[in-house]
XYZ file of C-alpha atoms in Angstrom:
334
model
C 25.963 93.980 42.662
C 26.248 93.800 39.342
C 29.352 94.642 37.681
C 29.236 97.512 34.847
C 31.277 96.330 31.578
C 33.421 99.085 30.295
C 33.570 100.368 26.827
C 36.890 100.493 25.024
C 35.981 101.285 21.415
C 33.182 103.809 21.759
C 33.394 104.583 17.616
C 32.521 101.291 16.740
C 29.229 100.291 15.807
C 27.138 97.827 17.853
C 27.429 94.017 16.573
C 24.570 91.824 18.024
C 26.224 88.581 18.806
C 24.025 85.593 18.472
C 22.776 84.252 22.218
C 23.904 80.922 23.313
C 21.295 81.340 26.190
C 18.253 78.576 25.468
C 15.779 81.965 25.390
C 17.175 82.624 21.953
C 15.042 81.889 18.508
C 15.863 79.103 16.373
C 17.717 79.555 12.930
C 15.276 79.563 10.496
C 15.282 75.646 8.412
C 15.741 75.932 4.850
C 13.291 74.449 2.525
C 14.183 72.306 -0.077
C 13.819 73.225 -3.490
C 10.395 72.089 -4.748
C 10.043 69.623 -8.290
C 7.915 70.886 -11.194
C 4.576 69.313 -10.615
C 5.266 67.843 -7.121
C 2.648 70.541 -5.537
C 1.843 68.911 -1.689
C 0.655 70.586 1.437
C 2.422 71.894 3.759
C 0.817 70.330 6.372
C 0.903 66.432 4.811
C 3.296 64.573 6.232
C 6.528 63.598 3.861
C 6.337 60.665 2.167
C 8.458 57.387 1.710
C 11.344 57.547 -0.336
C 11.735 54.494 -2.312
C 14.653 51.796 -1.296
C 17.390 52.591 -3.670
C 19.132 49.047 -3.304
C 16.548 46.882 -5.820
C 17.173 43.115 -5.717
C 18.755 41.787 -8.957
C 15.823 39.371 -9.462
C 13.488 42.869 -10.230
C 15.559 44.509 -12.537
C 14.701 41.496 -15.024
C 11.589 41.895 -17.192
C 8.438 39.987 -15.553
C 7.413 38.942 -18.805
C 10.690 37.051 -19.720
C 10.842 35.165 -16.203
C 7.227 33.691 -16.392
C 7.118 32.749 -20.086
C 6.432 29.213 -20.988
C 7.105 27.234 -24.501
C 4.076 25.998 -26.393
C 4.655 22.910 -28.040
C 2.220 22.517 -31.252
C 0.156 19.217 -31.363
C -1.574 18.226 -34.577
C -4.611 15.667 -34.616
C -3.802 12.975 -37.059
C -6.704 10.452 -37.375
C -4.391 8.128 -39.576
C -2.780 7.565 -36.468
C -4.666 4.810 -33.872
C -4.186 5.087 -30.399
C -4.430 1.174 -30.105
C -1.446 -0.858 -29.992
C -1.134 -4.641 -30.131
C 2.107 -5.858 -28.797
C 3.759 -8.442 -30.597
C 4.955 -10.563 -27.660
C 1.456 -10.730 -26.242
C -0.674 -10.080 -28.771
C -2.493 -7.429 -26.444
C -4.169 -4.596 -27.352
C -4.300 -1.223 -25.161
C -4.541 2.524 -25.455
C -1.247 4.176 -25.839
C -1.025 6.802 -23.309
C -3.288 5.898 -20.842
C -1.522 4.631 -17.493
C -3.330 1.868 -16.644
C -3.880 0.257 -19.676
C 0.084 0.842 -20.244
C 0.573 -0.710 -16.558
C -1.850 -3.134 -17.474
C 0.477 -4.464 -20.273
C 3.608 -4.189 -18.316
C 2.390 -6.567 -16.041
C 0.483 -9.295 -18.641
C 3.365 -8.935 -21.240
C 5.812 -10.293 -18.395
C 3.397 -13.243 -17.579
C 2.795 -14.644 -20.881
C 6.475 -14.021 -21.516
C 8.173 -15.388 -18.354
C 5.308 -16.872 -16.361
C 4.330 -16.867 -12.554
C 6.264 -18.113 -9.852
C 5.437 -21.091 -7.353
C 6.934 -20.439 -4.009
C 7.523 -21.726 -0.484
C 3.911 -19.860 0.502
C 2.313 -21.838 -2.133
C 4.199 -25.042 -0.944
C 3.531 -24.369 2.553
C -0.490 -24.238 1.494
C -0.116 -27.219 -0.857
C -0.931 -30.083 1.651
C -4.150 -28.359 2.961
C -5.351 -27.009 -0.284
C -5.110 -31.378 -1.511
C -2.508 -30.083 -4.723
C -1.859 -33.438 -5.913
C 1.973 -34.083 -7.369
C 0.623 -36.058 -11.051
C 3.858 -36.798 -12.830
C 7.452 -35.941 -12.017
C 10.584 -35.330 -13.992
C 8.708 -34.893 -17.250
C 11.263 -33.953 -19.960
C 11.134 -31.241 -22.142
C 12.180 -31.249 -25.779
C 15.265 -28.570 -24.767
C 16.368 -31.378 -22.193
C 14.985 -29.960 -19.345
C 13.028 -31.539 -16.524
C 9.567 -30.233 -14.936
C 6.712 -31.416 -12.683
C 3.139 -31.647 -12.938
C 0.704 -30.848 -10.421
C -3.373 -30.751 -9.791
C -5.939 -29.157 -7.563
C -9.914 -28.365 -7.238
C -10.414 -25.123 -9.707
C -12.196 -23.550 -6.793
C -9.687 -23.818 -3.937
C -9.527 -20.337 -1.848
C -6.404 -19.510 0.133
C -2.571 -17.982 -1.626
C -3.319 -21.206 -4.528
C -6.245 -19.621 -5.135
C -5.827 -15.748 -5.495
C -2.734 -17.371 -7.905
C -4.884 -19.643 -9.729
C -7.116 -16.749 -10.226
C -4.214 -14.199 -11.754
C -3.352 -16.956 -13.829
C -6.680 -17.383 -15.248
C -6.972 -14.018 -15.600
C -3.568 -13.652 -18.126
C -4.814 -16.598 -19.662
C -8.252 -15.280 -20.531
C -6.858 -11.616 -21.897
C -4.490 -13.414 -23.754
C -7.054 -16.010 -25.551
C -9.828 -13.248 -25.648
C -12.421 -15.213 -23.643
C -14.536 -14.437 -20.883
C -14.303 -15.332 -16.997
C -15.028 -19.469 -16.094
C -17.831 -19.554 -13.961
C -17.822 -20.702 -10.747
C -19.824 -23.206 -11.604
C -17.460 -24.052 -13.825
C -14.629 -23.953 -11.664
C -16.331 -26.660 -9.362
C -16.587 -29.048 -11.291
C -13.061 -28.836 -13.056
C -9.416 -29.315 -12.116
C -6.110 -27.439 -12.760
C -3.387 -29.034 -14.005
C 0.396 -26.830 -13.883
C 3.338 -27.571 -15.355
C 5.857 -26.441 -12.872
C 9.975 -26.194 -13.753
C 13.038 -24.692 -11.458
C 13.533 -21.248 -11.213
C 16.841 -19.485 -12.418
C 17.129 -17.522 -9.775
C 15.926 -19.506 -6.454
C 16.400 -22.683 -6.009
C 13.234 -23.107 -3.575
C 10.967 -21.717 -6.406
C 9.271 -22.836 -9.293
C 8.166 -21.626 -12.759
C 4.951 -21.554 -13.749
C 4.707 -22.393 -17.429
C 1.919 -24.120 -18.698
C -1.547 -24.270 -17.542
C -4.654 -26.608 -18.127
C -8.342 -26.579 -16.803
C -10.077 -29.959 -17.404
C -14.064 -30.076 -16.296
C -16.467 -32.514 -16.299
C -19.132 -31.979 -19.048
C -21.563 -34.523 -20.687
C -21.640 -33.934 -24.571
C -19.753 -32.748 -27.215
C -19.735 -32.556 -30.987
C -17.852 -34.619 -33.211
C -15.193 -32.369 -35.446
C -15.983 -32.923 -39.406
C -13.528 -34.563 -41.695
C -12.479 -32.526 -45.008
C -13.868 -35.237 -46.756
C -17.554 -34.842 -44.850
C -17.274 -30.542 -45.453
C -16.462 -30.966 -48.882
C -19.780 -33.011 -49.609
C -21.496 -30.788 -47.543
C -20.179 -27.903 -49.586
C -21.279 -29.614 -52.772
C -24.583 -30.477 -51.592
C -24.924 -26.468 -50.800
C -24.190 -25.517 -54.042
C -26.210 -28.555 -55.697
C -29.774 -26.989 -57.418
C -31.848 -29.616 -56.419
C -30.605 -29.076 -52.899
C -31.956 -25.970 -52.855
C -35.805 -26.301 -53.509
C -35.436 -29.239 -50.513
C -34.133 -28.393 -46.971
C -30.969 -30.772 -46.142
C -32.277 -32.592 -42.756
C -30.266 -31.678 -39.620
C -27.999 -34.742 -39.433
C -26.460 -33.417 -42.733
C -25.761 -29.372 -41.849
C -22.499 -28.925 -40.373
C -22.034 -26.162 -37.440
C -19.158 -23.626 -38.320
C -16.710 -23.430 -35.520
C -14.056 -21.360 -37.235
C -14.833 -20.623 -40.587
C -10.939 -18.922 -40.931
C -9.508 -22.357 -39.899
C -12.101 -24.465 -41.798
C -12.764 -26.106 -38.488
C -17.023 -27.595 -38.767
C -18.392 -29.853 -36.807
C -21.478 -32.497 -36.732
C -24.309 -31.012 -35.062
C -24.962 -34.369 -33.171
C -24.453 -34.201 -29.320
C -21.820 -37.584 -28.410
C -21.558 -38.122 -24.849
C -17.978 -37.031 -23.833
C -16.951 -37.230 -20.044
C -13.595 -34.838 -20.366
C -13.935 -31.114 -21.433
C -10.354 -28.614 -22.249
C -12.187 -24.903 -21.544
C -8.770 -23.106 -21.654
C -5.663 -23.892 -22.046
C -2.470 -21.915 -22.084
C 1.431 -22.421 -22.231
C 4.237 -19.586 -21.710
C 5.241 -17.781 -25.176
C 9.346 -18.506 -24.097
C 8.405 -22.364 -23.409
C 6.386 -22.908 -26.049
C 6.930 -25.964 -28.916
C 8.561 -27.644 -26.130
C 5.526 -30.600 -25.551
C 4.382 -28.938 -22.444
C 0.411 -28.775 -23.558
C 1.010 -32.743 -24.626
C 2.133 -33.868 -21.164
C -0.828 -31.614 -19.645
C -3.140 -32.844 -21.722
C -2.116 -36.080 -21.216
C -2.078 -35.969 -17.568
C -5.410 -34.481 -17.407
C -6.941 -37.191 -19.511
C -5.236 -40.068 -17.444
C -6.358 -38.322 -14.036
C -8.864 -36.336 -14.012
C -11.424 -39.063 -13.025
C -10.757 -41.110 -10.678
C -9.783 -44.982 -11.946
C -10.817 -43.876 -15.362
C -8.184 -42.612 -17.854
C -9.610 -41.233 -21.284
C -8.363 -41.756 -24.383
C -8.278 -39.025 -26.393
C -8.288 -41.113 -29.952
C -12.129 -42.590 -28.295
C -13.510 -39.225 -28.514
C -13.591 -38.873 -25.103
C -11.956 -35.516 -24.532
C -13.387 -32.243 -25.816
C -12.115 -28.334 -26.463
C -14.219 -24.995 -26.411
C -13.622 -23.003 -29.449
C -9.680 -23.537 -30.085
C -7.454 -20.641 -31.636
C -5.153 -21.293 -34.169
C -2.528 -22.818 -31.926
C -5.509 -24.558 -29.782
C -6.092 -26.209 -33.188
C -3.062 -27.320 -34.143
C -2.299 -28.683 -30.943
C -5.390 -30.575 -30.414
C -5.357 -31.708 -34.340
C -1.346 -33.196 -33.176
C -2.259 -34.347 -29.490
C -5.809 -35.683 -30.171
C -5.588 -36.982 -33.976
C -7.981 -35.124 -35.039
C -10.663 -37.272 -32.898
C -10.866 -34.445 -29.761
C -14.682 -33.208 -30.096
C -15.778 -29.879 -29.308
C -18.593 -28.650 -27.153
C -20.445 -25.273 -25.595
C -18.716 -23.496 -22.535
């Protein structure tokens, strides 16, 4: 049975009591105030608030972070993008890589020159590199070798001999021997100890000698003066001076002519090249010299015979073969 609750204070007036029994309603929720212009649905879902904790990197301006300074160029065409060193006398493209690594590389070999090591040793037997002269001495005092081989041997000689030639023919401004050409000539190298091994050798000097057939007689200042005055003669000029008498320019800038006649020569110089930091030291001398004594077999040439020949010299071509030869070295066609 249930029991009956009595009443104590009958005047007072009936408090309800909120119901801790699970049957009861829930308090109503409170809704939030609603922002001017912030008008949603009741029934869409609340959105994202935004993370208050920004990272220090966003609070910077975007436009600061990213910007970049212009440097202003100016095209000057005063200004030419060729250079010619003045250790090597090579031209090249400022700027460009390869031409620049290009340079790097043939300023150091016409400098310094190339080195002969043990691989090129261990080759030299079976390539036939022939050991000329010896102990040749400088003008500084110092001592060198000189050695030959076939212009057309293959093997580590040969990919050297072929870098070589290759510095030699930027630096004189002349194009490729054939291989024709390289068959039927030698190469003569002026070797001297290296600084810094004592089992390797210095390339310094270089000379190619090749069998040719003919050559051209060079013109004495006596024979180019008449000729000149001949040229300039009136009665010359109605009549047509016969061929023996014309003179062939070789290089007008050195006054270097020569007789148009073809001499049969044996012994031909088609390059010729010495280190610029061993130069004026006789090195071309004692390889020109070698070459003439050796080159053919039992038969040394003398050079004061007209018997050895140059392509078109330089300026220091000349005035070596004017000092070595005596003015009597011909010239003839590569």
């Amino acid at each position: 049975m249930a029991s009956k609750v009595k009443r104590t204070y009958s005047s007072r007036s009936k408090v309800s009591l909120p119901s801790s029994s699970p049957s009861s309603s829930p308090l109503p929720l409170k809704r939030k105030a609603s922002i001017p212009g912030d008008e949603t649905d009741e029934n869409e879902p609340p959105r994202k608030k935004l993370f208050a904790g920004r990272s220090k990197s966003s609070n910077k301006p975007v436009a600061n972070s990213k910007q970049k300074f212009l440097t202003q160029l100016h095209f000057s065409l005063e200004t030419s993008v060729l250079k010619t060193c003045s250790l090597c006398d090579l031209s090249y493209t400022r700027g460009a890589p390869d031409d620049e690594a290009l340079h790097r590389a043939h300023c150091i070999r016409v400098q310094r020159g190339m080195e002969w090591g043990r691989e090129e040793q261990r080759e030299a037997e079976k390539a036939g590199v022939e050991e000329v002269d010896s102990g040749v001495k400088m003008k500084d005092g110092k001592k060198g070798r000189i050695i030959c081989f076939r212009a057309d041997v293959g093997g580590k000689i040969g990919s050297k001999l072929s870098i070589l030639l290759e510095t030699i023919n930027l630096t004189l401004a002349s194009p490729p021997l054939t291989l024709s050409v390289l068959k039927a000539s030698k190469a003569y190298l002026f070797l001297i100890p290296s600084l810094s091994s004592s089992r390797r050798e210095k390339i310094v000097g270089c000379a190619i000698a090749q069998r040719i057939s003919t050559a051209m007689a060079i013109a004495d200042p006596e024979d180019i003066a008449s000729s000149d005055s001949s040229t300039n003669d009136v009665a010359s000029v109605t009549s047509a001076a016969p061929p023996t008498t014309r003179l062939v320019a070789v290089d007008v800038s050195t006054g270097l002519f020569c007789h148009p006649a073809a001499l049969p020569t044996p012994l031909g110089i088609p390059r010729l090249f010495v280190s610029s930091s061993h130069r004026r030291q006789g090195i071309a001398s004692h390889l020109l010299t070698a070459a003439a004594a050796t080159s053919i077999y039992g038969c040394p040439l003398n050079p004061l015979k007209g018997e050895v020949a140059f392509t078109q010299p330089t300026g220091a071509g000349s005035a070596v073969m004017s000092y070595w030869g005596k003015g009597r070295v011909r010239i003839y066609e590569e």
